[in-house]
C-alpha positions as YAML, in Angstrom:
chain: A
units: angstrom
residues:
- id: 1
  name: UNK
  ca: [41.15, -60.43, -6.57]
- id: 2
  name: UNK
  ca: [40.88, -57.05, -6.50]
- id: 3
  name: UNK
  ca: [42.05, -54.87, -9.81]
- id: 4
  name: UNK
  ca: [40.84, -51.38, -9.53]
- id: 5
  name: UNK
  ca: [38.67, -49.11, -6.80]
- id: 6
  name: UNK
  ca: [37.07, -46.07, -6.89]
- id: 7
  name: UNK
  ca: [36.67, -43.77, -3.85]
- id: 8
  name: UNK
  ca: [33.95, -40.77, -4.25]
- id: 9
  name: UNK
  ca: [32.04, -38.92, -2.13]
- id: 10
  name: UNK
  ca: [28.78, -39.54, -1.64]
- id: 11
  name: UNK
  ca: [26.59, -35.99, -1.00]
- id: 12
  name: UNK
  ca: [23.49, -36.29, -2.39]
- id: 13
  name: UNK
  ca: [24.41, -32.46, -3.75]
- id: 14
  name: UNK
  ca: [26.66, -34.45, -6.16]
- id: 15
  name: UNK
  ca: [23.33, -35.20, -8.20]
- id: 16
  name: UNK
  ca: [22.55, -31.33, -9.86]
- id: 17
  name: UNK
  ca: [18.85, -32.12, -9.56]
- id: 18
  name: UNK
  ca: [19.27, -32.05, -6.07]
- id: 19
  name: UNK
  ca: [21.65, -29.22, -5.72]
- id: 20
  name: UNK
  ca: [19.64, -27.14, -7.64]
- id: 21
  name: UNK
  ca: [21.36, -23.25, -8.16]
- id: 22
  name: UNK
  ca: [24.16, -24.95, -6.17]
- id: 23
  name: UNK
  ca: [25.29, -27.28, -8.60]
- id: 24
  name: UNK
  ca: [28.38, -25.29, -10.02]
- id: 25
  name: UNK
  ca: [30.04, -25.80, -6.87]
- id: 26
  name: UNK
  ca: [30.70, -29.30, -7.12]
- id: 27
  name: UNK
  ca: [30.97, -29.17, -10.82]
- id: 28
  name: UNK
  ca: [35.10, -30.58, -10.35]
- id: 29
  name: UNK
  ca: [33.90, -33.21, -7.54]
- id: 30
  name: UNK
  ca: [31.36, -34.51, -10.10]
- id: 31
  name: UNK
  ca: [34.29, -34.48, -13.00]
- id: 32
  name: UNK
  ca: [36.51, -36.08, -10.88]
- id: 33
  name: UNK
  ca: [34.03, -39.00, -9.93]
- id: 34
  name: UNK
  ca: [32.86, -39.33, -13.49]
- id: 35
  name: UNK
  ca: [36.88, -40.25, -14.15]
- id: 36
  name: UNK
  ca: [36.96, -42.62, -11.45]
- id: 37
  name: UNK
  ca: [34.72, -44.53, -12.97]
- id: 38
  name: UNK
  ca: [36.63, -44.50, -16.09]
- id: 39
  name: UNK
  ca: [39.62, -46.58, -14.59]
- id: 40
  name: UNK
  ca: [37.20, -49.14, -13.26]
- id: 41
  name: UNK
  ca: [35.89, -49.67, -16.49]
- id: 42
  name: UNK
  ca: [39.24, -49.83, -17.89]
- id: 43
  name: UNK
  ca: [40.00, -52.34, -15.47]
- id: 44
  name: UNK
  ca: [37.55, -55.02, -17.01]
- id: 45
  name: UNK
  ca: [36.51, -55.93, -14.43]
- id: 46
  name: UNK
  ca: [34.34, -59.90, -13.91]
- id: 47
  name: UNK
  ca: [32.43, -57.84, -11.36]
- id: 48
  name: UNK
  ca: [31.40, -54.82, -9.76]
- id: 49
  name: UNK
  ca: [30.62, -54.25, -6.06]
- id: 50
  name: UNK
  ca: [29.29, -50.45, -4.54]
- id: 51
  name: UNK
  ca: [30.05, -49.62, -1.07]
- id: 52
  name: UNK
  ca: [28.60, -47.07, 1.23]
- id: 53
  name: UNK
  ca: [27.80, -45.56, 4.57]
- id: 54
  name: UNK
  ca: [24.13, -47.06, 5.29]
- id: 55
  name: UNK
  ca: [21.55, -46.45, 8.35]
- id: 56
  name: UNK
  ca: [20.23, -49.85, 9.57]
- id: 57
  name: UNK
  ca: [17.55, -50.01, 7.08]
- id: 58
  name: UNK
  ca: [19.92, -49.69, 3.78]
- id: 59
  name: UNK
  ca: [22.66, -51.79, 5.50]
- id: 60
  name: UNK
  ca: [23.58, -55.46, 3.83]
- id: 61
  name: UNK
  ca: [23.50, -56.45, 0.30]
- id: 62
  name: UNK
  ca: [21.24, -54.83, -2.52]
- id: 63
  name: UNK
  ca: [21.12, -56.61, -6.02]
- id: 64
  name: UNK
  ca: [21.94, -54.80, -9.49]
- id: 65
  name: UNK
  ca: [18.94, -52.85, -10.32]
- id: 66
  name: UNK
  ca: [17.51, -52.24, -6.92]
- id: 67
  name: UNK
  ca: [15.78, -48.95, -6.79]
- id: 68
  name: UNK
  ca: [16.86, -45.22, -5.01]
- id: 69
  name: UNK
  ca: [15.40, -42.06, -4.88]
- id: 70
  name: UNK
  ca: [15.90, -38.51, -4.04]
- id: 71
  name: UNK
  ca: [12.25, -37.89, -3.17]
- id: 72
  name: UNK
  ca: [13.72, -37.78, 0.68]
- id: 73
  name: UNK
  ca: [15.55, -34.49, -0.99]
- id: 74
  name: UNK
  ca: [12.92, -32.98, -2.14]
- id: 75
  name: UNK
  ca: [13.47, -33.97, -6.06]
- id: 76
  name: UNK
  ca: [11.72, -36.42, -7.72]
- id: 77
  name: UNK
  ca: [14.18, -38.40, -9.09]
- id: 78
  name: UNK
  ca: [14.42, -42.08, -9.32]
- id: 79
  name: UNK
  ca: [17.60, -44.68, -9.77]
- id: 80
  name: UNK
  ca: [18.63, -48.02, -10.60]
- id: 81
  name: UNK
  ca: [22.02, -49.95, -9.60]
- id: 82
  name: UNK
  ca: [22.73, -50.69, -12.80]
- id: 83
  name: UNK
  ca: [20.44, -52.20, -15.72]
- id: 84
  name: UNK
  ca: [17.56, -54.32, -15.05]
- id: 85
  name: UNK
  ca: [14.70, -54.29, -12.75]
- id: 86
  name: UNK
  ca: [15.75, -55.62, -9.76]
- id: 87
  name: UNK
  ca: [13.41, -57.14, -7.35]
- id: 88
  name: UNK
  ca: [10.09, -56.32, -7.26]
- id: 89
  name: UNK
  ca: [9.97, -55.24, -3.60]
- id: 90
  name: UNK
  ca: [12.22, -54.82, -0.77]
- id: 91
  name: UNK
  ca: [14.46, -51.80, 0.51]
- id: 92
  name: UNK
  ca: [15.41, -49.01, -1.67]
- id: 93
  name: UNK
  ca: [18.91, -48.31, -2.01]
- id: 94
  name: UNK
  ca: [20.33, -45.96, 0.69]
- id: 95
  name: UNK
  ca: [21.55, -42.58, 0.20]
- id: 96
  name: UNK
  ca: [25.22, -43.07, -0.47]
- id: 97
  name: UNK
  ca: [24.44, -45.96, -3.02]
- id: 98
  name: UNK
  ca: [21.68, -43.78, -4.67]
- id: 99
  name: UNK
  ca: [24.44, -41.27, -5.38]
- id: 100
  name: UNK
  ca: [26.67, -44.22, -6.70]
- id: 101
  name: UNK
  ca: [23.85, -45.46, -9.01]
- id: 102
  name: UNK
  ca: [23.74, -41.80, -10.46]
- id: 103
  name: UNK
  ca: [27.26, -41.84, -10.95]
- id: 104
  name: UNK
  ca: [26.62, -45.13, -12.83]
- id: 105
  name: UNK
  ca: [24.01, -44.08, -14.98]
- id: 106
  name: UNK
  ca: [26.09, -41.18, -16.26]
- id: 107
  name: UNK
  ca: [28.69, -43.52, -17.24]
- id: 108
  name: UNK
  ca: [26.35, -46.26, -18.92]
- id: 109
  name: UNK
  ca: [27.97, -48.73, -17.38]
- id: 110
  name: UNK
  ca: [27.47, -52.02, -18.72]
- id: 111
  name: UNK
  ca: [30.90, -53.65, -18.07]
- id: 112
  name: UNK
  ca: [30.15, -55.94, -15.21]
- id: 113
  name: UNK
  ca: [27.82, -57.36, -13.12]
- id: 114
  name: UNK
  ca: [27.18, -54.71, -10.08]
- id: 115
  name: UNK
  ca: [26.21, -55.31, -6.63]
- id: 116
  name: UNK
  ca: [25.28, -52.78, -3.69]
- id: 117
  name: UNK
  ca: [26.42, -53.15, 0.18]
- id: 118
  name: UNK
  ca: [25.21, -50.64, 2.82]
- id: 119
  name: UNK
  ca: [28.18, -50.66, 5.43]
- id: 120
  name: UNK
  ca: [26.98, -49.63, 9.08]
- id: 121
  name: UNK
  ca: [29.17, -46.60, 11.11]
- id: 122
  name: UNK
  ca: [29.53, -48.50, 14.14]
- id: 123
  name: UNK
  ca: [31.04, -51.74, 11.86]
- id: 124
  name: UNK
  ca: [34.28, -52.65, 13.44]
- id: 125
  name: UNK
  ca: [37.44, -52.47, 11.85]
- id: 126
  name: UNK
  ca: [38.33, -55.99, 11.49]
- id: 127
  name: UNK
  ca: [35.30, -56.89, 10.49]
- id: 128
  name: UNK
  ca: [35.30, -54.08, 7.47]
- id: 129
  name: UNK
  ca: [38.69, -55.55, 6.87]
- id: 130
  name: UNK
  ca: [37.18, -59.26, 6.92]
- id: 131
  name: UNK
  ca: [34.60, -58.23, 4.66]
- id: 132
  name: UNK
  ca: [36.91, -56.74, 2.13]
- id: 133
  name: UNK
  ca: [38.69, -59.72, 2.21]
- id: 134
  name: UNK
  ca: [35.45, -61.86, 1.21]
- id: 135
  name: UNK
  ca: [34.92, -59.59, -1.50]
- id: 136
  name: UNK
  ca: [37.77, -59.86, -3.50]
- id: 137
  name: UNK
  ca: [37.57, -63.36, -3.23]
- id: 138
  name: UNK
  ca: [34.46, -63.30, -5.19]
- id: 139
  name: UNK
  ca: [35.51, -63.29, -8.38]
- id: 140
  name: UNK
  ca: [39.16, -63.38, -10.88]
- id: 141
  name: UNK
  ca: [38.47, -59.46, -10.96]
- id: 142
  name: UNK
  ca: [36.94, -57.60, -8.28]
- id: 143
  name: UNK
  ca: [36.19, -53.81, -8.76]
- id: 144
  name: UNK
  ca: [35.01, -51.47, -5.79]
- id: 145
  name: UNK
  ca: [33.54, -48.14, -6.05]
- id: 146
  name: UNK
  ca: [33.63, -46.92, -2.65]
- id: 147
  name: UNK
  ca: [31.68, -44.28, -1.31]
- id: 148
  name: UNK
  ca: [31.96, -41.86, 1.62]
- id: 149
  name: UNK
  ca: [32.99, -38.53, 3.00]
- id: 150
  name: UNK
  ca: [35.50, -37.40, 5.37]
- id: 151
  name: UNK
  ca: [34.98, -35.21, 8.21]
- id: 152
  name: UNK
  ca: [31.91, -32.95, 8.94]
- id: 153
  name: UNK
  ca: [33.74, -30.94, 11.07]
- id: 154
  name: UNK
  ca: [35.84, -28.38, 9.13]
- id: 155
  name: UNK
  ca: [34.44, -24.82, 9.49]
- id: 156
  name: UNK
  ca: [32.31, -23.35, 12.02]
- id: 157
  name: UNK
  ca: [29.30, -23.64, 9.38]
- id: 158
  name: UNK
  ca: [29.62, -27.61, 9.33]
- id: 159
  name: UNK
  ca: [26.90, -30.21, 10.15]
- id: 160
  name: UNK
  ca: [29.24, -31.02, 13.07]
- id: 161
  name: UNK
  ca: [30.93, -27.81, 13.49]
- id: 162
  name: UNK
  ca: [34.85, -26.61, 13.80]
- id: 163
  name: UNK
  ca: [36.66, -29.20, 15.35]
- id: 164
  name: UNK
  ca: [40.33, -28.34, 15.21]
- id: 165
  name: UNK
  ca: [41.25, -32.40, 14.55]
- id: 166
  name: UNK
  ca: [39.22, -32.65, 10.76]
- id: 167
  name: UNK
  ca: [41.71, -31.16, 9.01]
- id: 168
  name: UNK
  ca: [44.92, -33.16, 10.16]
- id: 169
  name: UNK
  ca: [42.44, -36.41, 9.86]
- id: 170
  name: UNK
  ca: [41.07, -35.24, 6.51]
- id: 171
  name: UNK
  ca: [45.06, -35.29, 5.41]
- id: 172
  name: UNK
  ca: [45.66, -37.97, 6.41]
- id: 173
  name: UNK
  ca: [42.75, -39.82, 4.41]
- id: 174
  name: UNK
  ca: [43.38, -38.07, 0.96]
- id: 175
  name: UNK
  ca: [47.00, -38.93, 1.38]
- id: 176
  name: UNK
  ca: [46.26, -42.44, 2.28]
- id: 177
  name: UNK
  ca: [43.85, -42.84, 0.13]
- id: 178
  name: UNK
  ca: [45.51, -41.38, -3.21]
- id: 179
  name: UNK
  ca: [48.42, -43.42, -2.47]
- id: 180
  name: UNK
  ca: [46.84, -46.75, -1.84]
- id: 181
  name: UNK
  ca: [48.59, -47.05, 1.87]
- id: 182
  name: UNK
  ca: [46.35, -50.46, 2.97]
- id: 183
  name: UNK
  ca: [47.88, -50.01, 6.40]
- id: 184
  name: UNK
  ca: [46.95, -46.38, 6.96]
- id: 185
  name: UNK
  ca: [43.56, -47.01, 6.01]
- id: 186
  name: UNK
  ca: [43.44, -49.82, 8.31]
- id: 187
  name: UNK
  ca: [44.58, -47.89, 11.49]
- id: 188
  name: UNK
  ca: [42.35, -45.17, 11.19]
- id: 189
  name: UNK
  ca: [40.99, -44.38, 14.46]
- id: 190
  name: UNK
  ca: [37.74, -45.62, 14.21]
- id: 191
  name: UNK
  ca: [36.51, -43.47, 17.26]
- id: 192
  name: UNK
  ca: [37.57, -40.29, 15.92]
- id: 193
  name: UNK
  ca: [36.48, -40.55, 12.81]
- id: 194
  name: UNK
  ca: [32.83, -41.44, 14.40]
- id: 195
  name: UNK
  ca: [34.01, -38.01, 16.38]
- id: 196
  name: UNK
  ca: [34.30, -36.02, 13.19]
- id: 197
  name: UNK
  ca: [31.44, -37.58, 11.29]
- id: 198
  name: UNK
  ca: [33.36, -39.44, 8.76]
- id: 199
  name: UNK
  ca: [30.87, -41.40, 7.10]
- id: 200
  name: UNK
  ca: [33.68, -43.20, 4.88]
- id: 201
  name: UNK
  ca: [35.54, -44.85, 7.29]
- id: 202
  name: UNK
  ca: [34.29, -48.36, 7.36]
- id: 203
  name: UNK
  ca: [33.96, -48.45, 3.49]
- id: 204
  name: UNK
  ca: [37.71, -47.30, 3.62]
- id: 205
  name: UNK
  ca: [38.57, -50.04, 5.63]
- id: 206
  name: UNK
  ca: [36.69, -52.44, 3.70]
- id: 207
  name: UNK
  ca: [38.27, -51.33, 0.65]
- id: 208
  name: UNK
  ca: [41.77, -52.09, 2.50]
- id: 209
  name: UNK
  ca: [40.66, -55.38, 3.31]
- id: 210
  name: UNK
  ca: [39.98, -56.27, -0.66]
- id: 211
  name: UNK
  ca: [43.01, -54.48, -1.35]
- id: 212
  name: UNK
  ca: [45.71, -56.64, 0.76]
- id: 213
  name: UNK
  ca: [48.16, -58.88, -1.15]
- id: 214
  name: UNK
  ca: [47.79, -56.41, -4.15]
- id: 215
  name: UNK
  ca: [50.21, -54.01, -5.66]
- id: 216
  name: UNK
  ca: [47.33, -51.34, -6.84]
- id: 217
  name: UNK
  ca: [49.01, -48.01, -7.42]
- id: 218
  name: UNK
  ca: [46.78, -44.79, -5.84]
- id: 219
  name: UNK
  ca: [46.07, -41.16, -7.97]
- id: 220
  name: UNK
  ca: [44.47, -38.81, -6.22]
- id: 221
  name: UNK
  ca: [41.90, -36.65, -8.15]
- id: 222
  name: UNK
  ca: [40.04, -34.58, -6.44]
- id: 223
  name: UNK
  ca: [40.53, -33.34, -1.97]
- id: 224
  name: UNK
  ca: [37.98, -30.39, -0.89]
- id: 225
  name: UNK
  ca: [35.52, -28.88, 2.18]
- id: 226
  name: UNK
  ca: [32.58, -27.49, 0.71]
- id: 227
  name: UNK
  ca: [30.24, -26.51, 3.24]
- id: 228
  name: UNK
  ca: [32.68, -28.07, 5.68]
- id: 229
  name: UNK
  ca: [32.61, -31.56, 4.87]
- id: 230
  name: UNK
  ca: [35.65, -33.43, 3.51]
- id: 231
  name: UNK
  ca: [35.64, -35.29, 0.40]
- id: 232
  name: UNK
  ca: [38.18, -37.24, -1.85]
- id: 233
  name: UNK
  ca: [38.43, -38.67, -5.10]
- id: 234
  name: UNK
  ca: [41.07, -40.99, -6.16]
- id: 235
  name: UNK
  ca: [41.55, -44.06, -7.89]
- id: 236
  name: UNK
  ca: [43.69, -47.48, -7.20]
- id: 237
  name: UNK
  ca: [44.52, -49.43, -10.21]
...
């Protein structure tokens, strides 16, 4: 069953190594992320599963301590998913987990057992709702900490340029999502938000999925567009 969730963003500038001079600027994302963490660990949880936005080759499951890097960044920086080696080979962890494994590593968590999932774009929304479902039923306590952005699309300087629908979508997902509305998250249009570039979408919906049948309460703690690109914070619990 699921107890507690936590939804961040998953830039790789959240990591100050890689945004360099930059960093300042998502000094309050990174706070706000850092305290999401705190109610999942408050949550006690039995364990501890990380979702993200994954190409094809980071997509499916990756095992607590299975490696990332920000070498693709230009920083030579290297992460775990939580303590331990991992495997010896296989695929590293993809970018929006990498960021989540930083996240962890500030925290020093150590509360639960934690396992990776790389969720594709083009994942359908029943399915991410099936899978969310499966998930919770994993264990007495299921925690999520979900990661992806919202829109790309809000000023004329974003990766996907203006579009005038990212803003009205973007509210729509920070209201949703720092209220814990399961059936918002489920109707999101999956098309648009594959118009807009939201990388978080499926995760979302996965993340409603687990959620169903529960009476987790939503905070919202952090809603911005730097350079364009929507992201949220909250916390379920």
């Amino acid at each position: 069953m699921l107890v507690a969730a936590a939804v961040c963003p998953c830039p790789p500038l959240l990591v100050p190594a890689v945004a360099a001079g930059a960093a300042p600027e998502l000094d309050a994302a990174r706070a706000a992320c850092l305290d999401a963490l705190g109610v999942l660990a408050a949550a006690r949880p039995d364990l501890l599963v990380v979702l993200g936005p994954a190409e094809q080759s980071g997509r499916g499951a990756h095992p607590q301590g299975t490696r990332g890097s920000f070498r693709g960044f230009g920083v030579d920086l290297d992460v775990r998913l939580g303590p331990g080696e991992g495997p010896a080979s296989g695929r590293e962890l993809p970018p929006s987990l990498a960021v989540a494994a930083w996240l962890l590593e500030r925290t020093g968590w150590s509360d639960a057992p934690i396992e990776g999932l790389g969720v594709g774009e083009p994942l359908a929304a029943e399915r991410c709702i099936e899978v969310g479902r499966e998930i919770a039923a994993r264990a007495a306590r299921v925690a999520l900490l979900v990661m992806g952005d919202a829109s790309a699309c809000r000023t004329l300087k974003a990766p996907g340029y203006l579009d005038e629908r990212a803003a009205p979508f973007d509210a729509e997902v920070a209201r949703a999502l720092g209220t814990a509305d399961v059936a918002a998250l489920k109707a999101l249009d999956t098309e648009l938000a594959y118009e807009l570039k939201a990388s978080g979408r499926a995760p979302w919906q996965v993340l409603a999925g687990a959620a169903e049948g529960t009476d987790l309460a939503g905070a919202l703690l952090y809603e911005d567009a730097p350079y364009g690109v929507g992201y949220v914070a909250a916390t379920w619990s």
